[in-house]
Amino acid sequence: MMVVMVDLEVLVRAEVSRFVTTTDVPGVAVAVAAGGLVVNAAHGVLNVDTQHPVDWKTLFPIQSITKVFTATLVMQLVDAGLIRLAAPVQEYLPEFHTQDLEASAKITIEHLLTHTGGFEGDLWEPTTSNSNALDRFVRDLVANADQYHRPGAVFSYCSAGFGVLGRLVEVVRGITYEEALRTFLLVPLGVERVAFSASQALAFATAIGHVRADPSSPLAPTHEWALMPPSNPAAGNQLAMNARGLLALGKMFLSEGVAPNGERLLSRASATQMLQPYIKHRSRPGTESWQGLGWRLPRPGLAEHGGGAPGVAALMTIAPDRDVAVVVLTNSDAGGALAGQLSNALLFELAGIEPESAPAVPASDRLVSDAAPYRGVYLSRQTQFDVSSGRDGRLWLTEQPLNEAAAMHRIEGTEARAARNEIRPNGDGTFSVVAGTQVTRLVSFLDPAPDGAFRLFAGERVALRRNDPQTSPSWVGGNA
């Protein structure tokens, strides 16, 4: 598809205008690369109180998209012959372990890159904001993490694993994670406008997240700019940049590892390997979604990674075979839907990639033959899941934030509310979460124990049955 600059600018601005008028998002910044051209678009304000307009320079928190940067830093170490993907993490970080010492010895670097390490991934308790943050993260938090399943068995989103990878980069390079990211990626990519903390963000025009204290309240800025502690920068706790800066990373993968200045930052083999499917996701309705090395592969021809925290949402998507990359950064919870809509529209216009169709809602009479094995309370560190059934045999899933997730609501200025939705069997071992007339995601019940009880896979994470004394998390009943 032949793209000229003026056409690309008109298209991007038209699509932004089309979608932002129907969404609850104060500000959005978009950057698009297509056929060697790059354009930006911006709309709205970075803070509804200050009314300062968003422009191409505005920084937004990118949250978990940072994991792609971390994965790339790790693959640079592979290219340099300093580490091996198949090697146990303990070969380079002897201090690394979870509560399960036997399983810990088997966890490889590849397991961490693909979210298959098997341990609790949402360790949001603060440690320190100093240069030893990742060292303390590994020694103080990961060392006490529960091991939910054997390494390599199940995809379960694990930010803590990327904290370990960030510490690995520090040890092998002999510098801090921030120094490594600036030296080996940001500087050669030409990314200058970047903040690793709230104090650094003050040097720029930086967007703040927006939430509603309750459904009837107006959008308001969160009480603090950074809701995540600085303890795990490698997973994306506080990194912020503008859309064009983030797009530079996506463009590098379109060029198979080459920076805009012509410098090769990643071998062609490693750039390609990061985009290969390793393990299938379980939570995307009606798709063949897989996990690569750092990257998510939502469907053939695409790679992406999203980032979100209360009040902010971001998405970077690349279509390597079509030479197209799209970045959307927003400052509202509703920004996740906007980012998906904008990205889908632009990918269709520029690359001919059809958007995913909405998943079909299972018929209301789809029921399990016996609800008893599913009923119960399941726990991850940040969420309690209650599975119940009515007299009609329907299954219901109630989700309640716990621990740091609940505290985060207080910090942002909202209440931690429970969400209750029906779940209906799809006939393939998965269940659709039905909210109103739509399917929002899938959940699964994994590996029944001898008594018939399951583990729950929800929110892309494994949650353990609370009434199983052999596997109940160590923090159950606590208020960490």
Coordinates of C-alpha atoms in Angstrom, one line a residue:
M1 CA 0.0 0.0 0.0
M2 CA 1.5 3.3 -1.1
V3 CA 1.3 5.9 1.7
V4 CA 2.3 9.5 1.4
M5 CA 2.9 11.9 4.3
V6 CA -0.1 14.1 3.8
D7 CA -2.5 11.1 3.4
L8 CA -1.1 9.5 6.6
E9 CA -1.5 12.7 8.6
V10 CA -5.0 13.2 7.4
L11 CA -5.9 9.6 8.2
V12 CA -4.4 9.5 11.7
R13 CA -6.0 12.8 12.7
A14 CA -9.4 11.8 11.3
E15 CA -9.4 8.5 13.1
V16 CA -8.4 10.2 16.4
S17 CA -11.2 12.8 16.0
R18 CA -13.7 10.0 15.2
F19 CA -13.1 8.0 18.3
V20 CA -12.2 10.5 21.0
T21 CA -15.6 12.3 20.7
T22 CA -17.4 9.1 21.9
T23 CA -15.0 8.1 24.7
D24 CA -14.4 9.2 28.3
V25 CA -10.8 10.1 27.9
P26 CA -9.4 13.6 28.7
G27 CA -6.2 13.2 26.6
V28 CA -4.7 10.9 23.9
A29 CA -1.5 10.9 22.0
V30 CA -1.0 8.7 18.9
A31 CA 2.1 8.0 16.8
V32 CA 2.1 5.9 13.6
A33 CA 4.8 4.5 11.4
A34 CA 3.9 3.3 8.0
G35 CA 6.1 2.8 4.9
G36 CA 9.0 4.6 6.5
L37 CA 6.9 7.7 7.4
V38 CA 6.0 8.8 10.9
V39 CA 3.2 11.1 12.0
N40 CA 1.8 12.2 15.4
A41 CA -1.7 13.2 16.6
A42 CA -2.8 14.6 19.9
H43 CA -6.2 15.5 21.4
G44 CA -7.5 16.8 24.7
V45 CA -5.7 17.8 27.9
L46 CA -3.1 16.2 30.1
N47 CA -5.0 17.2 33.3
V48 CA -8.6 18.3 33.5
D49 CA -7.8 20.7 36.3
T50 CA -4.9 22.5 34.6
Q51 CA -6.4 22.2 31.1
H52 CA -2.9 22.0 29.6
P53 CA -3.3 20.6 26.1
V54 CA -1.7 17.3 25.0
D55 CA 0.8 17.6 22.2
W56 CA 3.5 15.4 20.6
K57 CA 5.9 16.2 23.4
T58 CA 3.5 15.1 26.2
L59 CA 4.7 12.2 28.4
F60 CA 2.3 9.4 29.4
P61 CA 3.0 6.5 31.7
I62 CA 3.5 3.4 29.5
Q63 CA 3.2 0.9 32.4
S64 CA 3.7 -2.7 31.3
I65 CA 4.8 -1.9 27.8
T66 CA 8.2 -1.4 29.6
K67 CA 8.4 -5.2 29.6
V68 CA 9.2 -5.1 25.8
F69 CA 12.1 -2.8 26.6
T70 CA 13.3 -5.2 29.4
A71 CA 12.9 -8.3 27.1
T72 CA 15.0 -6.5 24.4
L73 CA 17.7 -5.7 27.0
V74 CA 17.8 -9.4 27.9
M75 CA 18.1 -10.4 24.2
Q76 CA 21.0 -8.0 23.7
L77 CA 22.8 -10.0 26.5
V78 CA 22.0 -13.2 24.5
D79 CA 23.4 -11.6 21.3
A80 CA 26.6 -10.7 23.3
G81 CA 27.0 -14.3 24.5
L82 CA 26.7 -13.2 28.1
I83 CA 23.6 -15.3 28.9
R84 CA 21.6 -18.3 27.5
L85 CA 17.8 -18.3 27.3
A86 CA 17.7 -22.0 28.3
A87 CA 19.9 -21.4 31.4
P88 CA 18.5 -21.5 34.9
V89 CA 18.2 -18.0 36.3
Q90 CA 20.3 -19.0 39.3
E91 CA 23.3 -19.5 37.0
Y92 CA 23.5 -15.7 36.8
L93 CA 21.5 -14.7 39.9
P94 CA 22.3 -17.3 42.6
E95 CA 20.2 -15.4 45.1
F96 CA 17.0 -15.8 43.0
H97 CA 14.4 -18.2 44.4
T98 CA 10.7 -18.3 45.3
Q99 CA 9.3 -20.2 48.3
D100 CA 9.6 -23.4 46.4
L101 CA 13.4 -24.0 46.2
E102 CA 13.2 -27.1 44.1
A103 CA 11.1 -25.3 41.4
S104 CA 13.2 -22.2 41.6
A105 CA 16.3 -24.1 40.5
K106 CA 14.4 -25.1 37.3
I107 CA 13.2 -21.6 36.3
T108 CA 15.0 -20.4 33.2
I109 CA 15.4 -17.0 31.6
E110 CA 13.0 -18.1 28.8
H111 CA 10.4 -19.0 31.4
L112 CA 10.5 -15.4 32.8
L113 CA 10.3 -13.9 29.3
T114 CA 7.2 -15.9 28.5
H115 CA 5.4 -15.6 31.8
T116 CA 5.7 -19.3 32.5
G117 CA 7.9 -19.2 35.7
G118 CA 4.9 -20.4 37.7
F119 CA 5.1 -18.0 40.7
E120 CA 3.0 -15.1 42.0
G121 CA 3.5 -12.2 39.6
D122 CA 1.9 -9.2 41.2
L123 CA 4.3 -8.2 44.0
W124 CA 3.4 -4.6 44.5
E125 CA 4.6 -4.1 48.0
P126 CA 7.1 -1.2 48.1
T127 CA 10.7 -1.9 48.9
T128 CA 12.9 1.1 48.0
S129 CA 13.2 3.8 45.3
N130 CA 17.0 3.7 45.5
S131 CA 19.5 2.2 43.1
N132 CA 19.1 -1.2 44.9
A133 CA 15.4 -1.4 44.3
L134 CA 15.5 -4.4 42.0
D135 CA 18.1 -6.2 44.2
R136 CA 15.7 -5.7 47.2
F137 CA 12.8 -6.7 45.0
V138 CA 14.4 -10.1 44.2
R139 CA 15.7 -10.7 47.7
D140 CA 12.8 -9.5 49.8
L141 CA 9.7 -10.0 47.7
V142 CA 10.3 -12.7 45.0
A143 CA 12.0 -14.8 47.7
N144 CA 8.7 -15.0 49.5
A145 CA 6.5 -15.5 46.4
D146 CA 4.2 -18.5 46.3
Q147 CA 4.9 -21.1 43.5
Y148 CA 1.6 -21.8 41.9
H149 CA 2.7 -24.4 39.3
R150 CA 5.7 -26.0 37.8
P151 CA 7.9 -23.9 35.5
G152 CA 6.9 -23.9 31.9
A153 CA 3.5 -25.5 32.4
V154 CA 1.1 -22.6 32.2
F155 CA 1.1 -19.0 31.0
S156 CA 0.3 -16.7 33.9
Y157 CA 1.1 -13.0 33.6
C158 CA 4.1 -12.4 35.9
S159 CA 5.4 -8.9 36.4
A160 CA 7.6 -10.2 39.1
G161 CA 9.5 -12.3 36.6
F162 CA 10.4 -9.1 34.7
G163 CA 11.7 -7.6 37.9
V164 CA 14.0 -10.6 38.1
L165 CA 15.0 -10.0 34.5
G166 CA 15.7 -6.4 35.2
R167 CA 18.0 -7.4 38.1
L168 CA 19.7 -9.9 35.7
V169 CA 20.5 -7.0 33.3
E170 CA 21.9 -5.0 36.2
V171 CA 24.2 -7.7 37.4
V172 CA 25.5 -8.7 34.0
R173 CA 26.0 -5.1 32.8
G174 CA 27.2 -3.8 36.2
I175 CA 25.0 -0.8 36.1
T176 CA 21.4 0.1 37.2
Y177 CA 18.4 -0.8 35.1
E178 CA 17.8 2.9 34.3
E179 CA 21.4 3.3 33.1
A180 CA 21.2 0.1 31.0
L181 CA 17.9 1.2 29.4
R182 CA 19.2 4.6 28.6
T183 CA 22.6 3.4 27.4
F184 CA 21.6 0.4 25.3
L185 CA 18.2 1.4 24.0
L186 CA 16.9 4.8 24.6
V187 CA 19.9 6.9 23.5
P188 CA 20.6 4.9 20.3
L189 CA 16.9 5.0 19.5
G190 CA 16.9 8.8 19.9
V191 CA 14.5 8.8 22.8
E192 CA 15.3 11.8 25.0
R193 CA 12.0 12.8 26.6
V194 CA 11.6 10.0 29.2
A195 CA 11.0 9.9 33.0
F196 CA 11.7 7.0 35.3
S197 CA 10.0 8.5 38.4
A198 CA 7.5 11.2 39.4
S199 CA 10.3 13.6 40.2
Q200 CA 11.8 13.2 36.7
A201 CA 8.3 13.6 35.2
L202 CA 8.1 17.1 36.7
A203 CA 10.7 18.2 34.1
F204 CA 8.2 17.6 31.3
A205 CA 4.6 18.2 30.4
T206 CA 3.3 14.9 31.7
A207 CA -0.2 13.5 31.7
I208 CA -1.8 12.3 34.9
G209 CA -4.4 9.5 35.1
H210 CA -8.1 10.2 35.6
V211 CA -10.7 8.2 37.5
R212 CA -14.2 8.6 38.8
A213 CA -14.6 8.4 42.6
D214 CA -17.9 6.7 41.9
P215 CA -19.9 6.0 38.7
S216 CA -21.8 9.3 39.0
S217 CA -18.8 11.5 39.8
P218 CA -16.9 13.5 37.1
L219 CA -13.5 12.5 35.9
A220 CA -10.8 13.8 38.2
P221 CA -7.0 13.4 38.4
T222 CA -5.7 10.6 40.6
H223 CA -4.4 11.7 44.0
E224 CA -0.9 10.7 43.0
W225 CA 0.8 10.6 39.7
A226 CA 2.5 7.2 40.2
L227 CA 0.2 4.6 41.8
M228 CA 2.7 1.8 41.5
P229 CA 5.8 1.8 43.8
P230 CA 9.2 2.3 42.1
S231 CA 10.4 -1.1 43.3
N232 CA 10.0 -2.8 39.9
P233 CA 11.0 -0.5 37.1
A234 CA 11.7 -3.4 34.8
A235 CA 8.0 -4.3 34.7
G236 CA 6.9 -0.7 34.1
N237 CA 5.9 0.7 37.4
Q238 CA 6.7 4.3 36.6
L239 CA 8.3 4.7 33.2
A240 CA 6.8 7.5 31.1
M241 CA 7.5 8.8 27.5
N242 CA 5.8 10.4 24.6
A243 CA 4.1 8.4 21.8
R244 CA 6.8 9.1 19.3
G245 CA 9.5 7.9 21.7
L246 CA 7.7 4.7 22.3
L247 CA 7.1 4.3 18.6
A248 CA 10.9 4.2 18.1
L249 CA 11.0 0.8 19.8
G250 CA 8.2 -0.5 17.6
K251 CA 10.1 0.8 14.5
M252 CA 13.2 -1.0 15.6
F253 CA 11.3 -4.3 15.3
L254 CA 9.9 -3.3 11.9
S255 CA 13.6 -3.0 10.9
E256 CA 14.5 -6.3 12.5
G257 CA 16.7 -4.8 15.2
V258 CA 18.1 -1.7 13.5
A259 CA 17.8 1.8 15.1
P260 CA 16.8 4.9 13.0
N261 CA 20.5 5.9 13.0
G262 CA 21.4 2.7 11.3
E263 CA 23.0 1.1 14.4
R264 CA 22.1 -2.6 14.9
L265 CA 20.7 -2.9 18.5
L266 CA 19.5 -6.4 18.2
S267 CA 20.5 -9.3 15.9
R268 CA 18.0 -10.1 13.2
A269 CA 17.7 -13.6 14.7
S270 CA 16.8 -12.3 18.2
A271 CA 14.4 -9.7 16.8
T272 CA 12.6 -12.5 14.9
Q273 CA 12.7 -14.9 17.8
M274 CA 11.0 -12.4 20.1
L275 CA 8.0 -12.5 17.8
Q276 CA 7.7 -16.2 17.6
P277 CA 4.8 -18.0 19.5
Y278 CA 5.9 -19.9 22.6
I279 CA 2.7 -20.7 24.6
K280 CA -0.9 -20.1 24.0
H281 CA -3.0 -17.6 26.0
R282 CA -6.2 -18.7 27.6
S283 CA -8.0 -15.4 28.1
R284 CA -8.7 -14.1 24.6
P285 CA -12.2 -15.1 23.3
G286 CA -12.3 -16.4 19.8
T287 CA -8.6 -15.8 19.0
E288 CA -5.4 -17.7 18.5
S289 CA -3.4 -15.5 20.9
W290 CA 0.1 -16.5 21.9
Q291 CA 3.0 -15.3 24.0
G292 CA 6.3 -14.5 22.5
L293 CA 9.5 -13.3 24.3
G294 CA 8.1 -10.2 25.9
W295 CA 5.7 -9.5 23.1
R296 CA 2.1 -10.7 22.9
L297 CA 0.9 -12.1 19.6
P298 CA -2.8 -11.5 19.5
R299 CA -3.4 -12.9 16.0
P300 CA -1.3 -13.8 13.0
G301 CA 0.8 -10.9 11.7
L302 CA 0.5 -8.8 14.8
A303 CA 2.6 -8.2 18.0
E304 CA 1.5 -5.9 20.8
H305 CA 1.8 -5.0 24.4
G306 CA -0.5 -3.0 26.5
G307 CA 0.1 -1.1 29.7
G308 CA -2.4 0.0 32.3
A309 CA -2.9 1.1 35.9
P310 CA -5.9 2.9 37.4
G311 CA -6.5 6.0 35.3
V312 CA -4.1 5.3 32.4
A313 CA -4.0 2.9 29.5
A314 CA -1.5 2.5 26.6
L315 CA -1.0 0.2 23.6
M316 CA 1.8 -0.5 21.1
T317 CA 1.0 -2.7 18.1
I318 CA 3.3 -3.7 15.2
A319 CA 2.6 -5.5 12.0
P320 CA 6.1 -6.4 10.9
D321 CA 5.1 -7.9 7.5
R322 CA 3.2 -4.7 6.6
D323 CA 5.8 -2.2 8.0
V324 CA 3.3 -0.6 10.3
A325 CA 3.5 0.4 14.0
V326 CA 0.9 2.2 16.1
V327 CA 1.2 3.7 19.6
V328 CA -1.8 5.0 21.5
L329 CA -1.3 6.6 25.0
T330 CA -4.2 7.8 27.2
N331 CA -4.9 9.2 30.6
S332 CA -8.2 7.4 31.6
D333 CA -9.4 3.9 32.4
A334 CA -11.6 4.2 29.3
G335 CA -8.4 4.7 27.3
G336 CA -8.0 0.9 27.0
A337 CA -11.0 0.6 24.8
L338 CA -10.1 3.7 22.9
A339 CA -6.6 2.4 22.2
G340 CA -7.9 -0.8 20.9
Q341 CA -10.4 0.9 18.6
L342 CA -7.9 3.4 17.3
S343 CA -5.3 0.7 16.7
N344 CA -7.7 -1.6 14.9
A345 CA -9.0 1.2 12.7
L346 CA -5.5 2.3 11.7
L347 CA -4.2 -1.2 11.1
F348 CA -7.1 -1.9 8.8
E349 CA -6.6 1.4 6.8
L350 CA -2.8 1.1 6.6
A351 CA -2.2 -2.7 6.6
G352 CA -5.5 -4.2 5.6
I353 CA -5.7 -6.2 8.8
E354 CA -9.3 -6.9 9.8
P355 CA -10.3 -6.1 13.4
E356 CA -11.2 -9.0 15.6
S357 CA -14.9 -9.8 15.6
A358 CA -16.7 -9.6 18.9
P359 CA -16.9 -13.0 20.6
A360 CA -20.2 -14.8 20.5
V361 CA -22.1 -14.9 23.8
P362 CA -22.8 -18.5 24.8
A363 CA -26.5 -19.3 25.0
S364 CA -28.1 -18.6 28.4
D365 CA -29.1 -22.2 28.8
R366 CA -25.4 -23.3 28.6
L367 CA -24.8 -24.8 32.0
V368 CA -22.3 -27.2 33.7
S369 CA -23.7 -30.6 34.7
D370 CA -22.3 -30.2 38.2
A371 CA -21.4 -26.9 39.7
A372 CA -19.9 -28.2 42.9
P373 CA -16.4 -28.7 41.7
Y374 CA -16.2 -25.1 40.5
R375 CA -17.7 -23.4 43.5
G376 CA -15.3 -21.9 46.0
V377 CA -13.0 -19.0 46.9
Y378 CA -9.8 -18.6 44.8
L379 CA -7.0 -16.2 45.5
S380 CA -4.1 -14.5 43.9
R381 CA -2.2 -11.9 45.9
Q382 CA -4.3 -9.0 44.5
T383 CA -7.7 -10.5 43.9
Q384 CA -10.2 -12.7 45.6
F385 CA -12.4 -14.7 43.2
D386 CA -15.7 -16.2 44.5
V387 CA -17.4 -18.7 42.3
S388 CA -21.0 -19.4 43.2
S389 CA -24.0 -21.0 41.6
G390 CA -27.7 -20.3 41.7
R391 CA -30.6 -22.7 42.0
D392 CA -30.9 -22.6 38.2
G393 CA -27.3 -24.0 37.9
R394 CA -25.7 -20.8 36.6
L395 CA -22.2 -19.9 37.7
W396 CA -21.2 -16.5 38.9
L397 CA -17.8 -14.9 39.4
T398 CA -17.3 -12.2 41.9
E399 CA -13.9 -10.4 41.9
Q400 CA -12.7 -8.3 44.9
P401 CA -9.4 -6.4 45.0
L402 CA -7.1 -7.3 47.9
N403 CA -3.8 -6.1 49.5
E404 CA -2.0 -3.6 47.4
A405 CA -4.7 -3.5 44.7
A406 CA -7.2 -2.4 47.3
A407 CA -4.7 0.1 48.7
M408 CA -4.2 1.5 45.1
H409 CA -7.9 2.4 44.9
R410 CA -7.5 4.5 48.1
I411 CA -4.4 6.2 46.7
E412 CA -6.2 7.1 43.4
G413 CA -9.3 8.4 45.2
T414 CA -11.8 5.6 44.5
E415 CA -13.3 2.7 46.4
A416 CA -12.4 -0.9 45.8
R417 CA -15.6 -2.4 44.5
A418 CA -16.5 -6.0 43.8
A419 CA -17.5 -7.0 40.3
R420 CA -20.0 -9.8 39.7
N421 CA -20.7 -11.4 36.4
E422 CA -22.1 -14.6 35.0
I423 CA -19.7 -17.2 33.5
R424 CA -20.9 -19.6 30.9
P425 CA -19.2 -22.7 29.6
N426 CA -18.0 -22.7 26.0
G427 CA -17.7 -26.4 25.7
D428 CA -13.9 -26.4 25.3
G429 CA -13.0 -26.1 29.0
T430 CA -13.2 -22.4 29.0
F431 CA -15.9 -20.1 30.3
S432 CA -17.0 -16.7 28.9
V433 CA -17.4 -13.9 31.4
V434 CA -20.6 -12.2 30.3
A435 CA -21.1 -8.6 31.2
G436 CA -24.5 -7.4 30.0
T437 CA -24.7 -8.6 26.4
Q438 CA -21.0 -8.9 25.8
V439 CA -18.2 -11.4 26.5
T440 CA -15.3 -9.5 28.2
R441 CA -12.8 -12.4 28.5
L442 CA -12.4 -16.0 29.3
V443 CA -11.6 -17.9 32.5
S444 CA -10.6 -21.5 32.9
F445 CA -10.5 -24.0 35.7
L446 CA -7.2 -25.9 35.7
D447 CA -5.9 -29.2 36.9
P448 CA -8.5 -30.7 39.2
A449 CA -7.1 -32.1 42.5
P450 CA -8.0 -35.6 43.7
D451 CA -11.0 -34.1 45.5
G452 CA -12.2 -32.6 42.2
A453 CA -11.4 -29.0 43.2
F454 CA -9.8 -26.8 40.5
R455 CA -7.4 -23.9 40.3
L456 CA -8.8 -20.8 38.6
F457 CA -7.2 -19.0 35.6
A458 CA -8.7 -15.4 35.5
G459 CA -7.4 -12.0 34.6
E460 CA -4.5 -13.9 32.8
R461 CA -3.3 -15.2 36.2
V462 CA -3.6 -18.4 38.1
A463 CA -5.5 -18.2 41.4
L464 CA -5.4 -20.9 44.0
R465 CA -8.3 -22.6 45.9
R466 CA -8.4 -21.1 49.3
N467 CA -9.5 -24.2 51.1
D468 CA -6.6 -26.3 49.9
P469 CA -4.1 -26.3 52.9
Q470 CA -1.3 -27.6 50.7
T471 CA -1.4 -24.7 48.3
S472 CA -3.1 -21.8 50.0
P473 CA -0.9 -18.6 49.6
S474 CA 1.1 -17.7 52.7
W475 CA -0.5 -14.3 52.8
V476 CA -4.2 -15.5 53.0
G477 CA -6.0 -13.7 55.8
G478 CA -3.2 -11.0 56.0
N479 CA -3.3 -7.4 55.1
A480 CA 0.1 -7.0 53.5

